[in-house]
Each structure stands twice: as structure tokens, then as C-alpha cells.
């Protein structure tokens, strides 16, 4: 059985990745993973591929074990893994709830790590992994400290394991978009702390660009010339200057 696996599939960028994968490829099944089972069930009537809802909380060790057990039982060939599950906490680090910060770090970085590690034995030459990074992957981000750090981890991990897996023929790509308008922003209390956004992109645009870049075997996918210019500039500026510019843009001291 040849499948694709998409996490964070109940909404936002994860859901758009389901649609993009379904449009571009034909699989025996697409396994869609998220906590909200009812949202996953909705995808059955909206895709041409067979959809298998897998309701899991990937921040929970028990649910990661359940995923491993499902792989052992079904023994699928995973042609594509999309790690799109994630969350963020915006605001001053010391004022934020510790459990929320740890959950964000766990889901964005550790759960993604586990999904890659658990899925790789089911992958063959020609398979691919897409990991959701962020424009925040390229520099420290005050008032999004844990989110930015976790996404830097994702970028670094993706590049490293991508190099390791090259001889196996398994390609790894990290998607690093700019501002995306999704439910994520609401859960992160975005508007309370983010006062300046140069441009919003739609999650469907990000997913579509990622599909094009995956076909080209790119290791990083970035939507939009303004975002690519920003990334190129950040690489050449002192880190303190980048953080100062960010803080001034958002009205922080």
C-alpha cells in the first residue's frame, strides 16, 4: 500500500497540503493526522484519493506510539510525509504559560522529529519529506522566542537529515513561508502582539509553491520574492541588528 501522510490536516496549511497532495498525486490512501477527528472526516468528501483519518495528538508520547503501531500493523510504503502540525505562543517569554511554551516546542520540533524517525523505515528511494519551517527559521525572534527557536530547529534538522538520506534517494525539503493567514494566528493571539505585517499569504499558495519546489528537488521552499529577499538580507546582517529591526517594526522597546 503506497500512501502519503499529512499532519496538522484539520485546518490551515496542513489542510491545504492535503488538497495539494491529493490534486498532484495518486496514492492508495492519504493518512490525515490531527486531534479533531470530525474535521478529518470532512476531507473524505473533498478528495479524489482515499482518505484515512487518524485522530492523534502528536504532542503526546502515547499517540506517537499509536502511530508507530499503526505502521507496524499496516506496513505501508510512505511515498510522502508532510509534517505541517504546529503551534506558537506570541508575547513576552517570562509572562507566558510554561505548559503552553513547552507544548509549542514539543509539537513543532520533537513531534516532527519523531514523525520523521518513525516514518523513515517505511520509505524507499523516491520518497520525500516536507517539514514546515517558517520565515522565523532564519533568526531569533523576540516575543516569539520559542516558536522561532523551534522553527530554526526544523530547518537545521531538515537540512542535516536531507544530506544523510541523499544516498538512499529520500528527499527532504523545509518550507519557510512568510505570514500566513490561518487559525494558527488566532490560537497564538497574533493580533495582540504583532502590529506590522508586510504581506499576508494564503495557505493554499504556500502548499502550491511547495509542490512545485518539491518537484524541482529544492531543499527549501520560500513563497514570494519579498520573503526571499528578506531571507537573503538577514543572512548578511548582524543578529542584534535583525532583532532590533523586528522589535522596532512591532513597536517593542
GROMACS .gro file of N, CA, C and O in nm, residues 103-194:
model
  368
  103UNK      N    1   0.459   2.295   2.516
  103UNK     CA    2   0.376   2.227   2.416
  103UNK      C    3   0.413   2.272   2.275
  103UNK      O    4   0.424   2.191   2.183
  104UNK      N    5   0.436   2.403   2.259
  104UNK     CA    6   0.475   2.456   2.128
  104UNK      C    7   0.609   2.397   2.084
  104UNK      O    8   0.624   2.352   1.970
  105UNK      N    9   0.707   2.397   2.174
  105UNK     CA   10   0.838   2.341   2.141
  105UNK      C   11   0.828   2.193   2.109
  105UNK      O   12   0.891   2.143   2.015
  106UNK      N   13   0.747   2.123   2.186
  106UNK     CA   14   0.733   1.978   2.166
  106UNK      C   15   0.668   1.946   2.032
  106UNK      O   16   0.718   1.862   1.957
  107UNK      N   17   0.558   2.015   2.001
  107UNK     CA   18   0.486   1.985   1.878
  107UNK      C   19   0.566   2.027   1.755
  107UNK      O   20   0.578   1.952   1.658
  108UNK      N   21   0.622   2.147   1.758
  108UNK     CA   22   0.694   2.199   1.642
  108UNK      C   23   0.823   2.124   1.613
  108UNK      O   24   0.859   2.104   1.496
  109UNK      N   25   0.894   2.083   1.717
  109UNK     CA   26   1.027   2.026   1.699
  109UNK      C   27   1.034   1.877   1.731
  109UNK      O   28   1.071   1.797   1.645
  110UNK      N   29   0.999   1.839   1.852
  110UNK     CA   30   1.017   1.699   1.893
  110UNK      C   31   0.920   1.604   1.826
  110UNK      O   32   0.958   1.494   1.784
  111UNK      N   33   0.794   1.645   1.814
  111UNK     CA   34   0.696   1.558   1.747
  111UNK      C   35   0.730   1.542   1.600
  111UNK      O   36   0.717   1.433   1.543
  112UNK      N   37   0.775   1.649   1.537
  112UNK     CA   38   0.818   1.642   1.397
  112UNK      C   39   0.937   1.547   1.384
  112UNK      O   40   0.945   1.466   1.290
  113UNK      N   41   1.031   1.556   1.478
  113UNK     CA   42   1.145   1.466   1.478
  113UNK      C   43   1.099   1.320   1.486
  113UNK      O   44   1.148   1.234   1.412
  114UNK      N   45   1.005   1.294   1.576
  114UNK     CA   46   0.954   1.159   1.592
  114UNK      C   47   0.884   1.109   1.467
  114UNK      O   48   0.903   0.993   1.426
  115UNK      N   49   0.806   1.195   1.403
  115UNK     CA   50   0.735   1.153   1.282
  115UNK      C   51   0.833   1.117   1.171
  115UNK      O   52   0.813   1.020   1.098
  116UNK      N   53   0.940   1.194   1.158
  116UNK     CA   54   1.041   1.160   1.057
  116UNK      C   55   1.106   1.026   1.089
  116UNK      O   56   1.119   0.939   1.002
  117UNK      N   57   1.145   1.009   1.213
  117UNK     CA   58   1.217   0.888   1.254
  117UNK      C   59   1.130   0.764   1.241
  117UNK      O   60   1.175   0.659   1.191
  118UNK      N   61   1.004   0.774   1.283
  118UNK     CA   62   0.913   0.660   1.276
  118UNK      C   63   0.876   0.625   1.132
  118UNK      O   64   0.853   0.508   1.100
  119UNK      N   65   0.869   0.725   1.045
  119UNK     CA   66   0.823   0.704   0.908
  119UNK      C   67   0.932   0.654   0.815
  119UNK      O   68   0.904   0.585   0.716
  120UNK      N   69   1.056   0.686   0.844
  120UNK     CA   70   1.165   0.655   0.751
  120UNK      C   71   1.180   0.507   0.717
  120UNK      O   72   1.210   0.473   0.601
  121UNK      N   73   1.160   0.415   0.813
  121UNK     CA   74   1.170   0.273   0.774
  121UNK      C   75   1.069   0.231   0.667
  121UNK      O   76   1.089   0.128   0.601
  122UNK      N   77   0.964   0.310   0.650
  122UNK     CA   78   0.861   0.280   0.550
  122UNK      C   79   0.885   0.352   0.418
  122UNK      O   80   0.800   0.347   0.329
  123UNK      N   81   0.997   0.421   0.406
  123UNK     CA   82   1.025   0.500   0.286
  123UNK      C   83   1.128   0.431   0.198
  123UNK      O   84   1.221   0.367   0.247
  124UNK      N   85   1.110   0.448   0.068
  124UNK     CA   86   1.201   0.392  -0.032
  124UNK      C   87   1.261   0.504  -0.115
  124UNK      O   88   1.223   0.621  -0.100
  125UNK      N   89   1.352   0.470  -0.203
  125UNK     CA   90   1.409   0.568  -0.294
  125UNK      C   91   1.297   0.634  -0.375
  125UNK      O   92   1.209   0.565  -0.428
  126UNK      N   93   1.298   0.765  -0.379
  126UNK     CA   94   1.192   0.840  -0.445
  126UNK      C   95   1.091   0.899  -0.349
  126UNK      O   96   1.011   0.984  -0.387
  127UNK      N   97   1.096   0.856  -0.222
  127UNK     CA   98   1.007   0.914  -0.120
  127UNK      C   99   1.057   1.052  -0.081
  127UNK      O  100   1.172   1.090  -0.110
  128UNK      N  101   0.970   1.128  -0.013
  128UNK     CA  102   1.006   1.264   0.025
  128UNK      C  103   0.943   1.303   0.158
  128UNK      O  104   0.838   1.250   0.196
  129UNK      N  105   1.009   1.395   0.226
  129UNK     CA  106   0.959   1.453   0.350
  129UNK      C  107   0.951   1.604   0.332
  129UNK      O  108   1.047   1.667   0.286
  130UNK      N  109   0.836   1.661   0.366
  130UNK     CA  110   0.819   1.806   0.370
  130UNK      C  111   0.799   1.847   0.515
  130UNK      O  112   0.705   1.800   0.580
  131UNK      N  113   0.887   1.932   0.567
  131UNK     CA  114   0.875   1.983   0.703
  131UNK      C  115   0.840   2.131   0.702
  131UNK      O  116   0.900   2.208   0.626
  132UNK      N  117   0.745   2.169   0.786
  132UNK     CA  118   0.705   2.310   0.793
  132UNK      C  119   0.797   2.388   0.885
  132UNK      O  120   0.797   2.371   1.006
  133UNK      N  121   0.878   2.473   0.822
  133UNK     CA  122   0.957   2.569   0.896
  133UNK      C  123   0.880   2.701   0.900
  133UNK      O  124   0.758   2.704   0.912
  134UNK      N  125   0.953   2.809   0.884
  134UNK     CA  126   0.892   2.942   0.890
  134UNK      C  127   0.994   3.044   0.846
  134UNK      O  128   1.115   3.016   0.842
  135UNK      N  129   0.947   3.163   0.814
  135UNK     CA  130   1.040   3.274   0.794
  135UNK      C  131   1.117   3.303   0.923
  135UNK      O  132   1.224   3.361   0.921
  136UNK      N  133   1.059   3.257   1.035
  136UNK     CA  134   1.125   3.273   1.165
  136UNK      C  135   1.240   3.174   1.185
  136UNK      O  136   1.310   3.181   1.285
  137UNK      N  137   1.257   3.082   1.089
  137UNK     CA  138   1.365   2.985   1.099
  137UNK      C  139   1.503   3.048   1.086
  137UNK      O  140   1.603   2.989   1.127
  138UNK      N  141   1.510   3.169   1.029
  138UNK     CA  142   1.639   3.226   0.989
  138UNK      C  143   1.702   3.316   1.094
  138UNK      O  144   1.817   3.357   1.079
  139UNK      N  145   1.629   3.351   1.201
  139UNK     CA  146   1.685   3.441   1.301
  139UNK      C  147   1.609   3.426   1.433
  139UNK      O  148   1.495   3.380   1.433
  140UNK      N  149   1.670   3.466   1.545
  140UNK     CA  150   1.595   3.470   1.671
  140UNK      C  151   1.482   3.571   1.661
  140UNK      O  152   1.498   3.676   1.599
  141UNK      N  153   1.368   3.540   1.722
  141UNK     CA  154   1.251   3.628   1.710
  141UNK      C  155   1.200   3.665   1.849
  141UNK      O  156   1.128   3.588   1.912
  142UNK      N  157   1.238   3.783   1.903
  142UNK     CA  158   1.185   3.826   2.031
  142UNK      C  159   1.032   3.831   2.029
  142UNK      O  160   0.971   3.867   1.929
  143UNK      N  161   0.971   3.793   2.140
  143UNK     CA  162   0.826   3.788   2.157
  143UNK      C  163   0.762   3.674   2.078
  143UNK      O  164   0.641   3.660   2.078
  144UNK      N  165   0.845   3.595   2.011
  144UNK     CA  166   0.806   3.465   1.957
  144UNK      C  167   0.922   3.369   1.981
  144UNK      O  168   0.958   3.289   1.895
  145UNK      N  169   0.983   3.380   2.096
  145UNK     CA  170   1.114   3.319   2.121
  145UNK      C  171   1.113   3.168   2.099
  145UNK      O  172   1.199   3.114   2.029
  146UNK      N  173   1.016   3.099   2.159
  146UNK     CA  174   1.013   2.953   2.148
  146UNK      C  175   0.972   2.910   2.008
  146UNK      O  176   1.028   2.816   1.951
  147UNK      N  177   0.876   2.981   1.950
  147UNK     CA  178   0.833   2.949   1.814
  147UNK      C  179   0.948   2.962   1.716
  147UNK      O  180   0.977   2.872   1.636
  148UNK      N  181   1.018   3.078   1.721
  148UNK     CA  182   1.131   3.100   1.630
  148UNK      C  183   1.240   2.996   1.650
  148UNK      O  184   1.298   2.944   1.554
  149UNK      N  185   1.271   2.965   1.777
  149UNK     CA  186   1.375   2.867   1.805
  149UNK      C  187   1.336   2.729   1.755
  149UNK      O  188   1.419   2.656   1.699
  150UNK      N  189   1.211   2.693   1.772
  150UNK     CA  190   1.165   2.561   1.726
  150UNK      C  191   1.171   2.550   1.574
  150UNK      O  192   1.202   2.444   1.519
  151UNK      N  193   1.141   2.659   1.504
  151UNK     CA  194   1.144   2.656   1.358
  151UNK      C  195   1.288   2.659   1.305
  151UNK      O  196   1.316   2.603   1.198
  152UNK      N  197   1.379   2.721   1.379
  152UNK     CA  198   1.521   2.711   1.342
  152UNK      C  199   1.567   2.567   1.353
  152UNK      O  200   1.644   2.518   1.270
  153UNK      N  201   1.520   2.500   1.455
  153UNK     CA  202   1.550   2.358   1.473
  153UNK      C  203   1.500   2.277   1.353
  153UNK      O  204   1.571   2.190   1.301
  154UNK      N  205   1.378   2.306   1.310
  154UNK     CA  206   1.320   2.231   1.197
  154UNK      C  207   1.404   2.250   1.071
  154UNK      O  208   1.430   2.154   0.998
  155UNK      N  209   1.446   2.372   1.045
  155UNK     CA  210   1.528   2.398   0.927
  155UNK      C  211   1.661   2.324   0.935
  155UNK      O  212   1.704   2.259   0.839
  156UNK      N  213   1.726   2.331   1.050
  156UNK     CA  214   1.855   2.264   1.067
  156UNK      C  215   1.840   2.113   1.056
  156UNK      O  216   1.919   2.046   0.989
  157UNK      N  217   1.739   2.058   1.121
  157UNK     CA  218   1.715   1.913   1.115
  157UNK      C  219   1.688   1.870   0.972
  157UNK      O  220   1.742   1.768   0.926
  158UNK      N  221   1.606   1.944   0.901
  158UNK     CA  222   1.570   1.908   0.764
  158UNK      C  223   1.693   1.904   0.675
  158UNK      O  224   1.711   1.812   0.594
  159UNK      N  225   1.778   2.003   0.688
  159UNK     CA  226   1.899   2.008   0.606
  159UNK      C  227   1.993   1.891   0.640
  159UNK      O  228   2.051   1.828   0.550
  160UNK      N  229   2.007   1.863   0.769
  160UNK     CA  230   2.100   1.759   0.811
  160UNK      C  231   2.054   1.620   0.768
  160UNK      O  232   2.130   1.543   0.709
  161UNK      N  233   1.927   1.588   0.797
  161UNK     CA  234   1.882   1.453   0.761
  161UNK      C  235   1.864   1.441   0.610
  161UNK      O  236   1.878   1.332   0.553
  162UNK      N  237   1.838   1.554   0.545
  162UNK     CA  238   1.830   1.552   0.399
  162UNK      C  239   1.963   1.510   0.338
  162UNK      O  240   1.966   1.433   0.241
  163UNK      N  241   2.072   1.559   0.397
  163UNK     CA  242   2.204   1.519   0.348
  163UNK      C  243   2.231   1.372   0.379
  163UNK      O  244   2.286   1.299   0.296
  164UNK      N  245   2.193   1.329   0.498
  164UNK     CA  246   2.213   1.189   0.535
  164UNK      C  247   2.136   1.094   0.444
  164UNK      O  248   2.184   0.985   0.411
  165UNK      N  249   2.016   1.135   0.406
  165UNK     CA  250   1.927   1.047   0.330
  165UNK      C  251   1.949   1.053   0.180
  165UNK      O  252   1.888   0.976   0.105
  166UNK      N  253   2.037   1.143   0.136
  166UNK     CA  254   2.060   1.157  -0.008
  166UNK      C  255   2.101   1.026  -0.075
  166UNK      O  256   2.047   0.990  -0.181
  167UNK      N  257   2.193   0.948  -0.014
  167UNK     CA  258   2.230   0.821  -0.078
  167UNK      C  259   2.114   0.721  -0.087
  167UNK      O  260   2.113   0.635  -0.175
  168UNK      N  261   2.017   0.736   0.002
  168UNK     CA  262   1.900   0.647  -0.001
  168UNK      C  263   1.797   0.690  -0.104
  168UNK      O  264   1.702   0.618  -0.132
  169UNK      N  265   1.811   0.811  -0.156
  169UNK     CA  266   1.714   0.860  -0.253
  169UNK      C  267   1.589   0.918  -0.189
  169UNK      O  268   1.487   0.934  -0.257
  170UNK      N  269   1.595   0.951  -0.060
  170UNK     CA  270   1.482   1.014   0.010
  170UNK      C  271   1.512   1.163   0.019
  170UNK      O  272   1.614   1.204   0.076
  171UNK      N  273   1.423   1.245  -0.037
  171UNK     CA  274   1.445   1.389  -0.043
  171UNK      C  275   1.373   1.458   0.073
  171UNK      O  276   1.260   1.423   0.108
  172UNK      N  277   1.440   1.557   0.133
  172UNK     CA  278   1.382   1.634   0.244
  172UNK      C  279   1.381   1.781   0.207
  172UNK      O  280   1.483   1.837   0.164
  173UNK      N  281   1.265   1.845   0.226
  173UNK     CA  282   1.250   1.988   0.196
  173UNK      C  283   1.184   2.058   0.314
  173UNK      O  284   1.088   2.007   0.371
  174UNK      N  285   1.236   2.174   0.348
  174UNK     CA  286   1.177   2.256   0.454
  174UNK      C  287   1.105   2.375   0.391
  174UNK      O  288   1.161   2.445   0.307
  175UNK      N  289   0.981   2.396   0.430
  175UNK     CA  290   0.900   2.506   0.377
  175UNK      C  291   0.908   2.622   0.476
  175UNK      O  292   0.874   2.608   0.594
  176UNK      N  293   0.955   2.738   0.429
  176UNK     CA  294   0.978   2.853   0.516
  176UNK      C  295   0.900   2.975   0.464
  176UNK      O  296   0.958   3.064   0.400
  177UNK      N  297   0.771   2.979   0.489
  177UNK     CA  298   0.688   3.089   0.436
  177UNK      C  299   0.694   3.213   0.524
  177UNK      O  300   0.743   3.210   0.637
  178UNK      N  301   0.642   3.321   0.468
  178UNK     CA  302   0.623   3.443   0.546
  178UNK      C  303   0.493   3.433   0.625
  178UNK      O  304   0.455   3.327   0.674
  179UNK      N  305   0.422   3.545   0.634
  179UNK     CA  306   0.299   3.548   0.713
  179UNK      C  307   0.186   3.475   0.641
  179UNK      O  308   0.152   3.508   0.528
  180UNK      N  309   0.126   3.378   0.708
  180UNK     CA  310   0.015   3.302   0.651
  180UNK      C  311  -0.108   3.325   0.737
  180UNK      O  312  -0.104   3.311   0.860
  181UNK      N  313  -0.220   3.357   0.673
  181UNK     CA  314  -0.344   3.384   0.746
  181UNK      C  315  -0.417   3.251   0.769
  181UNK      O  316  -0.479   3.196   0.679
  182UNK      N  317  -0.409   3.200   0.892
  182UNK     CA  318  -0.473   3.072   0.927
  182UNK      C  319  -0.525   3.080   1.070
  182UNK      O  320  -0.505   3.179   1.141
  183UNK      N  321  -0.587   2.970   1.117
  183UNK     CA  322  -0.632   2.960   1.255
  183UNK      C  323  -0.514   2.968   1.351
  183UNK      O  324  -0.530   3.005   1.467
  184UNK      N  325  -0.397   2.932   1.305
  184UNK     CA  326  -0.276   2.936   1.388
  184UNK      C  327  -0.260   3.073   1.452
  184UNK      O  328  -0.228   3.086   1.571
  185UNK      N  329  -0.282   3.177   1.374
  185UNK     CA  330  -0.262   3.313   1.425
  185UNK      C  331  -0.357   3.343   1.540
  185UNK      O  332  -0.321   3.409   1.638
  186UNK      N  333  -0.481   3.293   1.530
  186UNK     CA  334  -0.578   3.317   1.636
  186UNK      C  335  -0.536   3.247   1.765
  186UNK      O  336  -0.541   3.304   1.874
  187UNK      N  337  -0.493   3.120   1.752
  187UNK     CA  338  -0.453   3.045   1.870
  187UNK      C  339  -0.329   3.105   1.935
  187UNK      O  340  -0.310   3.096   2.056
  188UNK      N  341  -0.243   3.165   1.855
  188UNK     CA  342  -0.120   3.225   1.908
  188UNK      C  343  -0.143   3.366   1.961
  188UNK      O  344  -0.050   3.429   2.011
  189UNK      N  345  -0.267   3.418   1.951
  189UNK     CA  346  -0.300   3.555   1.992
  189UNK      C  347  -0.213   3.655   1.916
  189UNK      O  348  -0.154   3.748   1.972
  190UNK      N  349  -0.209   3.633   1.786
  190UNK     CA  350  -0.122   3.709   1.698
  190UNK      C  351  -0.146   3.859   1.706
  190UNK      O  352  -0.053   3.938   1.724
  191UNK      N  353  -0.272   3.902   1.693
  191UNK     CA  354  -0.301   4.044   1.678
  191UNK      C  355  -0.268   4.125   1.803
  191UNK      O  356  -0.252   4.246   1.797
  192UNK      N  357  -0.256   4.058   1.916
  192UNK     CA  358  -0.224   4.127   2.040
  192UNK      C  359  -0.079   4.175   2.044
  192UNK      O  360  -0.045   4.271   2.111
  193UNK      N  361   0.007   4.106   1.972
  193UNK     CA  362   0.149   4.135   1.980
  193UNK      C  363   0.215   4.170   1.847
  193UNK      O  364   0.325   4.224   1.845
  194UNK      N  365   0.151   4.136   1.735
  194UNK     CA  366   0.210   4.164   1.605
  194UNK      C  367   0.138   4.282   1.543
  194UNK      O  368   0.020   4.274   1.509
   0.00000   0.00000   0.00000
